Amino acid sequence: MQHDSILITLADDDEDDRLFFTDAFDELKINTKVNTVNNGKELLNYLNHPDTILPNIIFLDLNMPILNGMGCLEAIKKNDAFKNIAIAIYSTSSSEKDIENTFVLGANIYIKKPSNFNDLKKILSDVVVINWQYHTNGLNKENFLLRL
């Protein structure tokens, strides 16, 4: 397997949102490999599997059954093996409380799910090309929320 691709995992229980997400990456001219899971428990099982090559970026929905995004984010951040994975919260929620909580728990960026496909492609393109090392060193609440 080539390692020059950007490895991306999306955890989202909504099948339409997963399809929308993978279709957007299919249309972008960025070398990515996208994997999707249905909930936080599946994500943690995937990350902890010995054969898994860890993703560069996880897009994490907050409202999922079994294990929600907040619980998943906490579990990921407590595990040193996952410390180099960028976490992009990817949610329909624009609640200040959700934004604040995910910021405090250590997510790297917060994205409100866009309602149209072109906006989704623009956001995904912007997130994937971020210099994460630079972005996370100067992380503050103003650059945490990605707005279109």
Tab-separated table of N, CA, C and O in Angstrom, residues 36-88:
chain	number	residue	atom	x	y	z
A	36	THR	N	-15.000	4.648	5.830
A	36	THR	CA	-16.102	5.124	6.655
A	36	THR	C	-16.545	4.050	7.642
A	36	THR	O	-16.437	2.856	7.353
A	37	VAL	N	-17.017	4.504	8.789
A	37	VAL	CA	-17.602	3.633	9.811
A	37	VAL	C	-18.914	4.265	10.263
A	37	VAL	O	-19.146	5.461	10.054
A	38	ASN	N	-19.773	3.448	10.892
A	38	ASN	CA	-21.133	3.892	11.218
A	38	ASN	C	-21.305	4.537	12.585
A	38	ASN	O	-22.325	5.163	12.835
A	39	ASN	N	-20.348	4.345	13.485
A	39	ASN	CA	-20.490	4.924	14.825
A	39	ASN	C	-19.132	4.930	15.531
A	39	ASN	O	-18.146	4.403	15.017
A	40	GLY	N	-19.131	5.525	16.714
A	40	GLY	CA	-17.884	5.659	17.461
A	40	GLY	C	-17.281	4.339	17.885
A	40	GLY	O	-16.057	4.190	17.910
A	41	LYS	N	-18.106	3.372	18.223
A	41	LYS	CA	-17.583	2.063	18.624
A	41	LYS	C	-16.860	1.400	17.446
A	41	LYS	O	-15.772	0.849	17.605
A	42	GLU	N	-17.469	1.466	16.260
A	42	GLU	CA	-16.806	0.920	15.061
A	42	GLU	C	-15.488	1.639	14.800
A	42	GLU	O	-14.503	1.026	14.409
A	43	LEU	N	-15.483	2.960	15.014
A	43	LEU	CA	-14.259	3.731	14.798
A	43	LEU	C	-13.154	3.260	15.741
A	43	LEU	O	-12.031	3.006	15.308
A	44	LEU	N	-13.468	3.132	17.018
A	44	LEU	CA	-12.443	2.698	17.980
A	44	LEU	C	-11.977	1.278	17.689
A	44	LEU	O	-10.777	0.989	17.791
A	45	ASN	N	-12.890	0.409	17.301
A	45	ASN	CA	-12.490	-0.956	16.915
A	45	ASN	C	-11.554	-0.917	15.716
A	45	ASN	O	-10.547	-1.632	15.669
A	46	TYR	N	-11.862	-0.084	14.737
A	46	TYR	CA	-11.038	0.068	13.545
A	46	TYR	C	-9.642	0.592	13.925
A	46	TYR	O	-8.620	0.037	13.509
A	47	LEU	N	-9.597	1.662	14.725
A	47	LEU	CA	-8.318	2.265	15.103
A	47	LEU	C	-7.450	1.300	15.916
A	47	LEU	O	-6.230	1.311	15.799
A	48	ASN	N	-8.083	0.496	16.743
A	48	ASN	CA	-7.343	-0.418	17.618
A	48	ASN	C	-6.987	-1.751	16.964
A	48	ASN	O	-6.250	-2.541	17.546
A	49	HIS	N	-7.489	-1.989	15.754
A	49	HIS	CA	-7.184	-3.255	15.076
A	49	HIS	C	-5.704	-3.263	14.684
A	49	HIS	O	-5.189	-2.283	14.139
A	50	PRO	N	-4.997	-4.354	14.941
A	50	PRO	CA	-3.548	-4.383	14.681
A	50	PRO	C	-3.159	-4.192	13.215
A	50	PRO	O	-2.046	-3.742	12.934
A	51	ASP	N	-4.051	-4.497	12.277
A	51	ASP	CA	-3.719	-4.352	10.852
A	51	ASP	C	-4.039	-2.966	10.288
A	51	ASP	O	-3.731	-2.683	9.128
A	52	THR	N	-4.654	-2.127	11.084
A	52	THR	CA	-5.065	-0.808	10.602
A	52	THR	C	-3.864	0.118	10.459
A	52	THR	O	-3.054	0.244	11.382
A	53	ILE	N	-3.767	0.757	9.311
A	53	ILE	CA	-2.832	1.869	9.143
A	53	ILE	C	-3.623	3.102	9.568
A	53	ILE	O	-4.678	3.398	8.995
A	54	LEU	N	-3.160	3.776	10.602
A	54	LEU	CA	-3.925	4.872	11.188
A	54	LEU	C	-4.138	6.011	10.195
A	54	LEU	O	-3.233	6.356	9.429
A	55	PRO	N	-5.333	6.596	10.229
A	55	PRO	CA	-5.613	7.707	9.320
A	55	PRO	C	-4.846	8.964	9.720
A	55	PRO	O	-4.429	9.109	10.875
A	56	ASN	N	-4.695	9.868	8.758
A	56	ASN	CA	-4.107	11.178	9.034
A	56	ASN	C	-5.150	12.093	9.668
A	56	ASN	O	-4.831	12.912	10.521
A	57	ILE	N	-6.394	11.945	9.196
A	57	ILE	CA	-7.495	12.796	9.667
A	57	ILE	C	-8.722	11.929	9.918
A	57	ILE	O	-9.077	11.088	9.086
A	58	ILE	N	-9.375	12.176	11.057
A	58	ILE	CA	-10.673	11.556	11.339
A	58	ILE	C	-11.722	12.659	11.312
A	58	ILE	O	-11.567	13.686	11.987
A	59	PHE	N	-12.757	12.452	10.519
A	59	PHE	CA	-13.923	13.329	10.533
A	59	PHE	C	-14.943	12.634	11.437
A	59	PHE	O	-15.328	11.496	11.178
A	60	LEU	N	-15.358	13.314	12.479
A	60	LEU	CA	-16.137	12.696	13.542
A	60	LEU	C	-17.469	13.410	13.735
A	60	LEU	O	-17.506	14.579	14.125
A	61	ASP	N	-18.558	12.690	13.431
A	61	ASP	CA	-19.897	13.212	13.695
A	61	ASP	C	-20.133	13.158	15.202
A	61	ASP	O	-19.643	12.257	15.881
A	62	LEU	N	-20.894	14.107	15.740
A	62	LEU	CA	-21.159	14.108	17.177
A	62	LEU	C	-22.345	13.238	17.551
A	62	LEU	O	-22.327	12.570	18.573
A	63	ASN	N	-23.397	13.264	16.739
A	63	ASN	CA	-24.644	12.583	17.085
A	63	ASN	C	-24.726	11.224	16.416
A	63	ASN	O	-25.220	11.098	15.308
A	64	MET	N	-24.192	10.214	17.132
A	64	MET	CA	-24.210	8.845	16.621
A	64	MET	C	-24.701	7.922	17.725
A	64	MET	O	-24.480	8.192	18.905
A	65	PRO	N	-25.332	6.810	17.329
A	65	PRO	CA	-25.740	5.830	18.340
A	65	PRO	C	-24.532	5.014	18.827
A	65	PRO	O	-23.456	5.109	18.257
A	66	ILE	N	-24.742	4.246	19.857
A	66	ILE	CA	-23.771	3.321	20.459
A	66	ILE	C	-22.667	4.086	21.187
A	66	ILE	O	-22.541	3.982	22.386
A	67	LEU	N	-21.853	4.846	20.477
A	67	LEU	CA	-20.853	5.719	21.096
A	67	LEU	C	-20.842	7.007	20.290
A	67	LEU	O	-20.493	7.009	19.108
A	68	ASN	N	-21.231	8.106	20.944
A	68	ASN	CA	-21.314	9.375	20.218
A	68	ASN	C	-19.932	9.989	19.998
A	68	ASN	O	-18.924	9.484	20.475
A	69	GLY	N	-19.913	11.092	19.270
A	69	GLY	CA	-18.658	11.737	18.915
A	69	GLY	C	-17.863	12.246	20.104
A	69	GLY	O	-16.635	12.168	20.110
A	70	MET	N	-18.556	12.778	21.119
A	70	MET	CA	-17.843	13.280	22.307
A	70	MET	C	-17.114	12.137	23.014
A	70	MET	O	-15.942	12.265	23.363
A	71	GLY	N	-17.809	11.020	23.219
A	71	GLY	CA	-17.195	9.865	23.880
A	71	GLY	C	-16.040	9.316	23.074
A	71	GLY	O	-15.000	8.927	23.621
A	72	CYS	N	-16.215	9.305	21.776
A	72	CYS	CA	-15.175	8.811	20.879
A	72	CYS	C	-13.953	9.736	20.912
A	72	CYS	O	-12.815	9.270	20.990
A	73	LEU	N	-14.201	11.038	20.868
A	73	LEU	CA	-13.115	12.020	20.921
A	73	LEU	C	-12.315	11.856	22.210
A	73	LEU	O	-11.072	11.840	22.181
A	74	GLU	N	-13.010	11.701	23.331
A	74	GLU	CA	-12.327	11.496	24.615
A	74	GLU	C	-11.451	10.248	24.577
A	74	GLU	O	-10.298	10.279	25.016
A	75	ALA	N	-11.985	9.155	24.054
A	75	ALA	CA	-11.239	7.892	23.996
A	75	ALA	C	-10.006	8.018	23.097
A	75	ALA	O	-8.929	7.519	23.426
A	76	ILE	N	-10.156	8.687	21.973
A	76	ILE	CA	-9.031	8.866	21.047
A	76	ILE	C	-7.932	9.699	21.705
A	76	ILE	O	-6.748	9.366	21.639
A	77	LYS	N	-8.325	10.781	22.348
A	77	LYS	CA	-7.338	11.688	22.943
A	77	LYS	C	-6.632	11.082	24.154
A	77	LYS	O	-5.534	11.505	24.508
A	78	LYS	N	-7.219	10.078	24.779
A	78	LYS	CA	-6.586	9.411	25.925
A	78	LYS	C	-5.571	8.362	25.495
A	78	LYS	O	-4.813	7.862	26.315
A	79	ASN	N	-5.561	8.020	24.207
A	79	ASN	CA	-4.689	6.952	23.720
A	79	ASN	C	-3.482	7.559	22.998
A	79	ASN	O	-3.624	8.168	21.936
A	80	ASP	N	-2.297	7.382	23.554
A	80	ASP	CA	-1.072	7.946	22.965
A	80	ASP	C	-0.808	7.455	21.542
A	80	ASP	O	-0.170	8.149	20.751
A	81	ALA	N	-1.300	6.266	21.208
A	81	ALA	CA	-1.078	5.728	19.860
A	81	ALA	C	-1.766	6.580	18.797
A	81	ALA	O	-1.402	6.533	17.627
A	82	PHE	N	-2.753	7.372	19.204
A	82	PHE	CA	-3.536	8.167	18.250
A	82	PHE	C	-3.195	9.658	18.298
A	82	PHE	O	-3.879	10.472	17.681
A	83	LYS	N	-2.120	10.020	19.005
A	83	LYS	CA	-1.851	11.445	19.241
A	83	LYS	C	-1.540	12.243	17.973
A	83	LYS	O	-1.711	13.452	17.957
A	84	ASN	N	-1.107	11.579	16.905
A	84	ASN	CA	-0.768	12.306	15.677
A	84	ASN	C	-1.919	12.388	14.674
A	84	ASN	O	-1.745	12.911	13.574
A	85	ILE	N	-3.076	11.888	15.053
A	85	ILE	CA	-4.235	11.933	14.152
A	85	ILE	C	-4.972	13.253	14.370
A	85	ILE	O	-5.332	13.593	15.498
A	86	ALA	N	-5.193	13.987	13.287
A	86	ALA	CA	-5.990	15.216	13.369
A	86	ALA	C	-7.465	14.830	13.459
A	86	ALA	O	-7.919	13.938	12.740
A	87	ILE	N	-8.198	15.501	14.336
A	87	ILE	CA	-9.619	15.219	14.514
A	87	ILE	C	-10.424	16.425	14.057
A	87	ILE	O	-10.309	17.519	14.619
A	88	ALA	N	-11.247	16.202	13.032
A	88	ALA	CA	-12.155	17.234	12.533
A	88	ALA	C	-13.569	16.848	12.957
A	88	ALA	O	-14.091	15.830	12.520
